[in-house]
Amino acid sequence: MRKAILLLIVLCFSVGIEAKIKKKETLAPLTIETDSLATDSVKPKKAKIFFQKVGRFADEWFMRGVDTNYIALPKYRFRLALNGEAGSVHTILTGKNVPYYENINCHFNSNVTPKIGLVLGFRNIQAGYAIDLFKGYSNFNLAINQNAFGLEILRRKTFYANGYIDASSIEGKTNINAGDIGVTTFFLSAYFAFNRKKFSMPAAFNQSYIQKKSAGSVLAYVDFLYTDMEFQKNSYMVMAGGMRSMELYQVALGVGYGYNYTPNKGKLLLHISAAPLLVFFNRMIQTGDTRMITDAEKMGFNLIFSRKIKPKFPVYVSGIVKAAVVWNINDRFALAASAVVNNIRFRAYDTLYEADKEIDEKYNPHIDMSLMTWDWKANFYLLVRF
């Protein structure tokens, strides 16, 4: 009897130990899985916290020194806009004593062609790309704008220039059709706003700020312009005495004024600004092809050459005008429209062959040539912030 009771006690004890061992074995993998899930859930939280800290730091930096009674940041940092764009270039070229033409009067216009594109921005930085709906030509722009300063880079190309050439040596007008001349423009514009605490240029042009109260500021500009006008047909090169293209480089400084008007704490914003510019750096380079001159082969010429055209005056006066309308529908959505007009001037008083002044004075009098261009661009935006 005693042996039976002792055997029963030993058996119960061993069964209890085995049950505990099996319980540990079944629970062990569950514990590992729980730890893995906890680790995976912590990772996105850490990443989210990191980006929130970066965003708050950027917001504080963008608002440094700003009067919050006049200027505010939108609730959302990113923005995406559907962009509709249109623009045109009007150029008038006049000259006296021009080889092959004598006195000349040229008018060129690029057709107003619609483009559509997208603009993506994060706070004060944005990039945009637009493509021609019919021909596939594209525009690209990059902008970095703060209340104190801003920088915009624009590249545009068109083959829609058309017009006419009226020369005293040619009977009647010679028509220039779309596709005969290609025009490429590279424009870099920088500004500095003296009243950066209360006035916001980005509120009008990329909606990265909100102008809560009306304010204005004196603006300083630095502009760089590169324009290349190139003949696309050999027949025009022959008519132009072998000229293939003309390149114009200009650097300008100016001081103007801008004003933001808002009647309802930034819901609606109207902007206007203008500045006269002093163009202190002028350089025109003319590229020719002697193969396009009728007697070139007889004379033994077969080369492409370039030469600088001297400006008549060291400084020219031009200008820039900007306007914008913004309607902030709510925190997420906005509608905007903007326009920019540039005036470009250049006048040359030069000779073709400076190496031999006697021959030059006798057979090739001084060329007096004047160039004036009006370049305008308009944009329309449907914007969403996120």
Coordinates of C-alpha atoms in Angstrom, one line a residue:
M1 CA 0.0 0.0 0.0
R2 CA 2.8 2.4 0.9
K3 CA 4.6 1.5 -2.3
A4 CA 1.5 2.2 -4.4
I5 CA 1.0 5.6 -2.8
L6 CA 4.6 6.5 -3.3
L7 CA 4.5 5.5 -7.0
L8 CA 1.4 7.6 -7.5
I9 CA 3.1 10.7 -6.0
V10 CA 6.2 10.3 -8.2
L11 CA 4.0 9.8 -11.3
C12 CA 2.0 13.0 -10.6
F13 CA 5.1 15.0 -10.0
S14 CA 6.7 13.8 -13.3
V15 CA 3.5 14.6 -15.3
G16 CA 3.5 18.2 -13.8
I17 CA 7.1 18.7 -14.8
E18 CA 6.5 17.5 -18.4
A19 CA 3.4 19.7 -18.7
K20 CA 5.5 22.7 -17.7
I21 CA 8.2 21.9 -20.2
K22 CA 5.6 21.5 -23.0
K23 CA 4.0 24.8 -22.0
K24 CA 7.3 26.6 -22.3
E25 CA 8.0 25.1 -25.7
T26 CA 4.6 26.2 -27.1
L27 CA 4.9 29.7 -25.6
A28 CA 8.5 30.3 -26.8
P29 CA 7.8 31.0 -30.5
L30 CA 4.8 33.2 -29.5
T31 CA 7.1 35.4 -27.4
I32 CA 9.5 35.8 -30.4
E33 CA 6.7 36.8 -32.7
T34 CA 5.5 39.4 -30.3
D35 CA 8.9 40.9 -30.0
S36 CA 9.3 41.0 -33.8
L37 CA 5.9 42.8 -34.3
A38 CA 6.9 45.3 -31.6
T39 CA 10.2 46.1 -33.4
D40 CA 8.5 46.5 -36.8
S41 CA 5.9 48.9 -35.3
V42 CA 8.6 51.0 -33.7
K43 CA 10.5 51.6 -37.0
P44 CA 7.8 53.6 -38.8
K45 CA 7.1 55.6 -35.6
K46 CA 10.8 56.6 -35.5
A47 CA 10.8 57.6 -39.1
K48 CA 7.7 59.6 -38.7
I49 CA 9.1 61.4 -35.7
F50 CA 12.3 62.1 -37.6
F51 CA 10.5 63.7 -40.6
Q52 CA 8.3 65.7 -38.2
K53 CA 11.4 67.1 -36.5
V54 CA 13.0 68.0 -39.9
G55 CA 9.7 69.6 -41.0
R56 CA 9.4 71.7 -37.8
F57 CA 13.1 72.8 -38.2
A58 CA 12.5 73.9 -41.8
D59 CA 9.3 75.8 -40.8
E60 CA 11.2 77.6 -38.1
W61 CA 14.0 78.5 -40.5
F62 CA 11.6 79.7 -43.2
M63 CA 9.8 82.0 -40.7
R64 CA 12.9 83.4 -39.0
G65 CA 12.6 87.1 -38.6
V66 CA 9.1 87.2 -40.1
D67 CA 6.2 89.2 -38.6
T68 CA 3.5 86.5 -38.1
N69 CA 0.8 89.1 -38.1
Y70 CA 1.5 89.7 -41.8
I71 CA 2.9 86.4 -43.1
A72 CA 2.0 82.8 -42.3
L73 CA 3.0 79.3 -43.6
P74 CA 0.4 77.0 -45.1
K75 CA -0.7 74.1 -43.0
Y76 CA 0.7 71.6 -45.4
R77 CA 4.3 71.6 -46.5
F78 CA 4.1 70.0 -50.0
R79 CA 2.2 71.2 -53.0
L80 CA 1.4 69.9 -56.5
A81 CA -0.1 72.1 -59.2
L82 CA -1.5 71.5 -62.6
N83 CA 0.0 74.3 -64.7
G84 CA -1.3 76.0 -67.9
E85 CA 1.2 78.2 -69.6
A86 CA 1.3 80.7 -72.5
G87 CA 3.9 83.1 -73.8
S88 CA 5.3 85.0 -76.7
V89 CA 8.3 86.9 -77.9
H90 CA 8.1 90.0 -80.1
T91 CA 11.3 91.3 -81.7
I92 CA 12.0 94.4 -83.8
L93 CA 15.4 94.6 -85.6
T94 CA 16.4 97.8 -87.5
G95 CA 19.6 98.6 -89.1
K96 CA 21.5 100.9 -91.4
N97 CA 24.4 100.1 -93.8
V98 CA 23.8 96.4 -93.2
P99 CA 25.7 94.2 -95.8
Y100 CA 23.4 92.7 -98.5
Y101 CA 20.4 94.7 -97.2
E102 CA 21.5 98.4 -96.8
N103 CA 18.7 99.6 -94.6
I104 CA 16.6 96.9 -92.9
N105 CA 13.5 96.6 -90.8
C106 CA 12.6 93.2 -89.4
H107 CA 9.6 92.1 -87.2
F108 CA 9.5 88.7 -85.6
N109 CA 6.7 87.2 -83.4
S110 CA 6.4 83.8 -81.8
N111 CA 2.8 82.4 -81.8
V112 CA 1.0 82.2 -78.5
T113 CA 1.1 78.4 -78.0
P114 CA -0.5 76.7 -75.0
K115 CA 1.5 74.4 -72.8
I116 CA 0.5 72.2 -69.9
G117 CA 2.6 70.8 -67.2
L118 CA 3.1 70.0 -63.5
V119 CA 4.8 71.9 -60.7
L120 CA 6.0 70.2 -57.5
G121 CA 7.1 72.1 -54.5
F122 CA 8.2 71.8 -50.9
R123 CA 7.9 75.0 -49.0
N124 CA 10.1 77.5 -50.7
I125 CA 11.5 75.2 -53.4
Q126 CA 9.7 74.2 -56.5
A127 CA 10.4 72.8 -60.0
G128 CA 8.1 72.9 -63.0
Y129 CA 7.9 71.3 -66.4
A130 CA 5.5 72.2 -69.3
I131 CA 5.2 70.7 -72.7
D132 CA 3.7 72.2 -75.9
L133 CA 0.3 70.6 -76.7
F134 CA 0.9 70.6 -80.4
K135 CA 4.6 70.5 -81.2
G136 CA 6.2 68.9 -78.1
Y137 CA 8.6 71.8 -77.3
S138 CA 9.1 72.1 -73.6
N139 CA 9.9 74.7 -70.8
F140 CA 11.6 74.0 -67.6
N141 CA 11.9 76.2 -64.5
L142 CA 13.4 76.0 -61.0
A143 CA 12.7 78.5 -58.3
I144 CA 13.9 79.0 -54.7
N145 CA 12.0 81.8 -53.0
Q146 CA 12.1 83.3 -49.6
N147 CA 10.7 86.5 -48.2
A148 CA 14.2 88.0 -48.2
F149 CA 15.5 86.7 -51.5
G150 CA 14.6 84.5 -54.4
L151 CA 16.1 82.9 -57.5
E152 CA 14.3 81.7 -60.6
I153 CA 15.8 79.8 -63.6
L154 CA 13.8 79.5 -66.8
R155 CA 14.6 77.8 -70.1
R156 CA 12.3 78.2 -73.1
K157 CA 12.6 77.2 -76.8
T158 CA 10.3 77.8 -79.7
F159 CA 10.3 77.5 -83.5
Y160 CA 7.1 79.5 -84.0
A161 CA 8.8 82.8 -84.8
N162 CA 7.2 84.4 -87.9
G163 CA 7.2 87.9 -89.5
Y164 CA 9.0 89.7 -92.3
I165 CA 12.2 91.3 -93.5
D166 CA 11.9 94.7 -95.3
A167 CA 15.2 95.7 -96.8
S168 CA 15.9 98.6 -99.2
S169 CA 18.1 96.4 -101.4
I170 CA 15.3 93.8 -101.9
E171 CA 12.0 94.6 -103.7
G172 CA 9.0 93.9 -101.4
K173 CA 8.9 92.2 -98.1
T174 CA 10.4 88.7 -97.4
N175 CA 8.1 86.7 -95.2
I176 CA 9.4 84.6 -92.3
N177 CA 7.2 81.6 -91.6
A178 CA 6.8 79.5 -88.5
G179 CA 9.7 77.0 -88.3
D180 CA 12.1 79.2 -90.3
I181 CA 13.7 80.6 -87.2
G182 CA 14.4 79.0 -83.8
V183 CA 14.6 81.1 -80.6
T184 CA 16.1 79.7 -77.4
T185 CA 15.9 81.8 -74.2
F186 CA 17.7 81.1 -70.8
F187 CA 16.7 83.5 -68.1
L188 CA 18.0 83.7 -64.5
S189 CA 16.4 86.3 -62.2
A190 CA 17.2 87.0 -58.5
Y191 CA 15.6 89.5 -56.2
F192 CA 16.1 90.9 -52.7
A193 CA 13.1 92.3 -50.7
F194 CA 14.1 94.9 -48.1
N195 CA 10.8 94.5 -46.1
R196 CA 11.1 90.8 -45.7
K197 CA 9.3 90.9 -42.3
K198 CA 6.0 91.9 -43.7
F199 CA 6.1 91.4 -47.5
S200 CA 6.2 88.0 -49.2
M201 CA 6.9 87.6 -52.9
P202 CA 6.5 83.8 -52.7
A203 CA 2.9 84.3 -51.5
A204 CA 2.1 85.6 -54.9
F205 CA 4.2 83.4 -57.2
N206 CA 4.5 79.9 -55.7
Q207 CA 2.0 80.0 -52.8
S208 CA 4.6 78.8 -50.2
Y209 CA 3.5 81.6 -47.9
I210 CA 0.2 83.3 -47.1
Q211 CA 0.1 87.1 -47.0
K212 CA -2.3 87.8 -44.1
K213 CA -2.2 91.7 -44.3
S214 CA -1.4 94.0 -47.1
A215 CA 2.3 95.2 -47.4
G216 CA 4.9 96.4 -49.9
S217 CA 8.6 96.4 -50.3
V218 CA 11.5 97.9 -52.2
L219 CA 13.0 95.2 -54.5
A220 CA 16.5 94.9 -55.9
Y221 CA 17.0 92.7 -59.0
V222 CA 19.9 91.0 -60.7
D223 CA 19.0 89.4 -64.1
F224 CA 21.0 87.3 -66.6
L225 CA 19.7 86.7 -70.1
Y226 CA 20.8 84.5 -72.9
T227 CA 19.0 84.5 -76.3
D228 CA 19.9 82.6 -79.4
M229 CA 18.1 83.3 -82.7
E230 CA 19.1 80.7 -85.4
F231 CA 18.0 80.4 -89.0
Q232 CA 16.7 76.9 -89.8
K233 CA 16.8 77.2 -93.6
N234 CA 19.8 77.7 -95.8
S235 CA 17.9 80.0 -98.1
Y236 CA 17.6 82.6 -95.2
M237 CA 21.3 82.2 -94.4
V238 CA 22.1 83.0 -98.0
M239 CA 19.8 86.1 -97.8
A240 CA 21.5 87.2 -94.6
G241 CA 24.9 87.1 -96.2
G242 CA 25.9 83.8 -94.6
M243 CA 24.7 84.6 -91.1
R244 CA 23.7 81.4 -89.2
S245 CA 22.7 82.8 -85.8
M246 CA 22.9 85.7 -83.3
E247 CA 23.5 85.2 -79.6
L248 CA 22.8 87.9 -77.0
Y249 CA 24.2 87.9 -73.5
Q250 CA 23.0 90.5 -71.0
V251 CA 23.4 91.2 -67.2
A252 CA 21.2 93.8 -65.6
L253 CA 20.7 95.5 -62.2
G254 CA 17.6 97.3 -61.0
V255 CA 15.6 98.6 -58.1
G256 CA 11.8 98.7 -58.0
Y257 CA 8.8 98.2 -55.8
G258 CA 6.3 95.5 -55.2
Y259 CA 3.0 95.4 -53.3
N260 CA 0.7 92.6 -52.0
Y261 CA -2.9 93.6 -51.4
T262 CA -5.3 91.3 -49.5
P263 CA -8.7 92.4 -48.3
N264 CA -9.6 89.2 -46.3
K265 CA -6.5 87.9 -44.4
G266 CA -4.9 86.1 -47.4
K267 CA -8.0 84.5 -48.9
L268 CA -7.5 86.7 -52.0
L269 CA -4.2 88.2 -52.9
L270 CA -3.4 90.8 -55.6
H271 CA 0.3 91.5 -56.5
I272 CA 2.0 94.1 -58.7
S273 CA 5.7 94.9 -59.0
A274 CA 7.9 96.7 -61.5
A275 CA 11.6 97.7 -61.8
P276 CA 13.7 99.6 -64.4
L277 CA 16.9 97.7 -65.1
L278 CA 20.3 99.0 -66.1
V279 CA 21.9 96.6 -68.5
F280 CA 25.6 97.0 -67.9
F281 CA 26.9 93.9 -69.6
N282 CA 26.1 93.4 -73.3
R283 CA 27.6 91.0 -75.7
M284 CA 26.3 89.8 -79.1
I285 CA 28.0 87.0 -81.0
Q286 CA 27.2 86.5 -84.7
T287 CA 27.9 83.1 -86.2
G288 CA 28.3 82.9 -90.0
D289 CA 28.8 80.2 -92.6
T290 CA 30.8 81.3 -95.7
R291 CA 29.4 78.3 -97.6
M292 CA 26.1 80.2 -97.7
I293 CA 27.7 83.1 -99.5
T294 CA 27.2 82.9 -103.3
D295 CA 30.9 83.7 -104.2
A296 CA 32.4 81.8 -101.3
E297 CA 33.5 78.8 -103.3
K298 CA 35.1 80.9 -106.0
M299 CA 37.0 82.8 -103.3
G300 CA 38.1 79.5 -101.6
F301 CA 36.2 80.0 -98.4
N302 CA 34.7 77.0 -96.7
L303 CA 34.4 77.6 -92.9
I304 CA 32.1 78.6 -90.0
F305 CA 33.2 81.8 -88.2
S306 CA 32.0 83.8 -85.2
R307 CA 32.6 87.4 -84.2
K308 CA 31.6 89.8 -81.4
I309 CA 29.3 92.7 -82.2
K310 CA 30.2 95.8 -80.1
P311 CA 27.4 97.7 -78.4
K312 CA 27.0 101.4 -79.2
F313 CA 26.4 102.3 -75.5
P314 CA 28.0 100.8 -72.4
V315 CA 24.7 100.8 -70.5
Y316 CA 21.1 100.3 -71.7
V317 CA 17.8 100.8 -69.8
S318 CA 15.2 98.0 -69.9
G319 CA 12.7 96.8 -67.3
I320 CA 10.6 94.0 -65.8
V321 CA 6.9 93.9 -64.7
K322 CA 5.2 91.2 -62.7
A323 CA 1.6 90.6 -61.6
A324 CA -0.3 87.8 -59.8
V325 CA -3.7 86.9 -58.4
V326 CA -4.1 84.1 -55.8
W327 CA -7.3 82.7 -54.3
N328 CA -6.7 80.4 -51.3
I329 CA -9.9 78.3 -51.3
N330 CA -9.0 76.5 -48.1
D331 CA -6.0 74.9 -46.4
R332 CA -5.5 72.4 -49.2
F333 CA -6.7 74.0 -52.5
A334 CA -5.8 77.3 -54.3
L335 CA -6.1 78.9 -57.7
A336 CA -3.5 81.3 -59.0
A337 CA -2.5 83.2 -62.1
S338 CA 0.7 85.2 -62.8
A339 CA 2.4 87.1 -65.6
V340 CA 5.9 88.4 -66.2
V341 CA 7.0 90.9 -69.0
N342 CA 10.6 91.6 -69.9
N343 CA 12.0 94.3 -72.1
I344 CA 15.3 93.6 -73.9
R345 CA 17.3 96.2 -75.8
F346 CA 20.6 96.2 -77.7
R347 CA 22.2 98.6 -80.2
A348 CA 25.3 98.0 -82.2
Y349 CA 27.6 100.5 -83.9
D350 CA 30.2 98.3 -85.5
T351 CA 32.3 97.4 -88.5
L352 CA 32.9 94.0 -90.2
Y353 CA 36.6 94.3 -90.7
E354 CA 38.5 96.1 -88.0
A355 CA 41.8 94.8 -89.2
D356 CA 41.9 97.2 -92.2
K357 CA 40.1 100.4 -91.3
E358 CA 40.8 102.1 -94.6
I359 CA 39.1 99.4 -96.6
D360 CA 36.4 99.2 -94.0
E361 CA 35.6 102.9 -94.1
K362 CA 35.6 102.9 -97.9
Y363 CA 33.6 99.8 -98.7
N364 CA 31.8 99.0 -95.5
P365 CA 30.5 102.0 -93.5
H366 CA 29.7 101.6 -89.8
I367 CA 26.7 99.4 -89.2
D368 CA 24.1 100.9 -87.0
M369 CA 21.8 98.1 -85.8
S370 CA 19.1 98.2 -83.0
L371 CA 17.3 95.3 -81.4
M372 CA 14.3 95.5 -79.1
T373 CA 12.4 92.5 -77.7
W374 CA 9.3 92.1 -75.6
D375 CA 9.1 88.8 -73.9
W376 CA 6.0 87.8 -71.8
K377 CA 4.8 84.7 -70.0
A378 CA 1.6 83.9 -68.2
N379 CA 0.8 80.9 -65.9
F380 CA -2.4 79.5 -64.4
Y381 CA -2.3 77.0 -61.5
L382 CA -4.7 74.6 -59.9
L383 CA -2.9 73.8 -56.7
V384 CA -3.3 71.2 -53.9
R385 CA -1.3 71.1 -50.7
F386 CA -0.5 67.9 -48.8

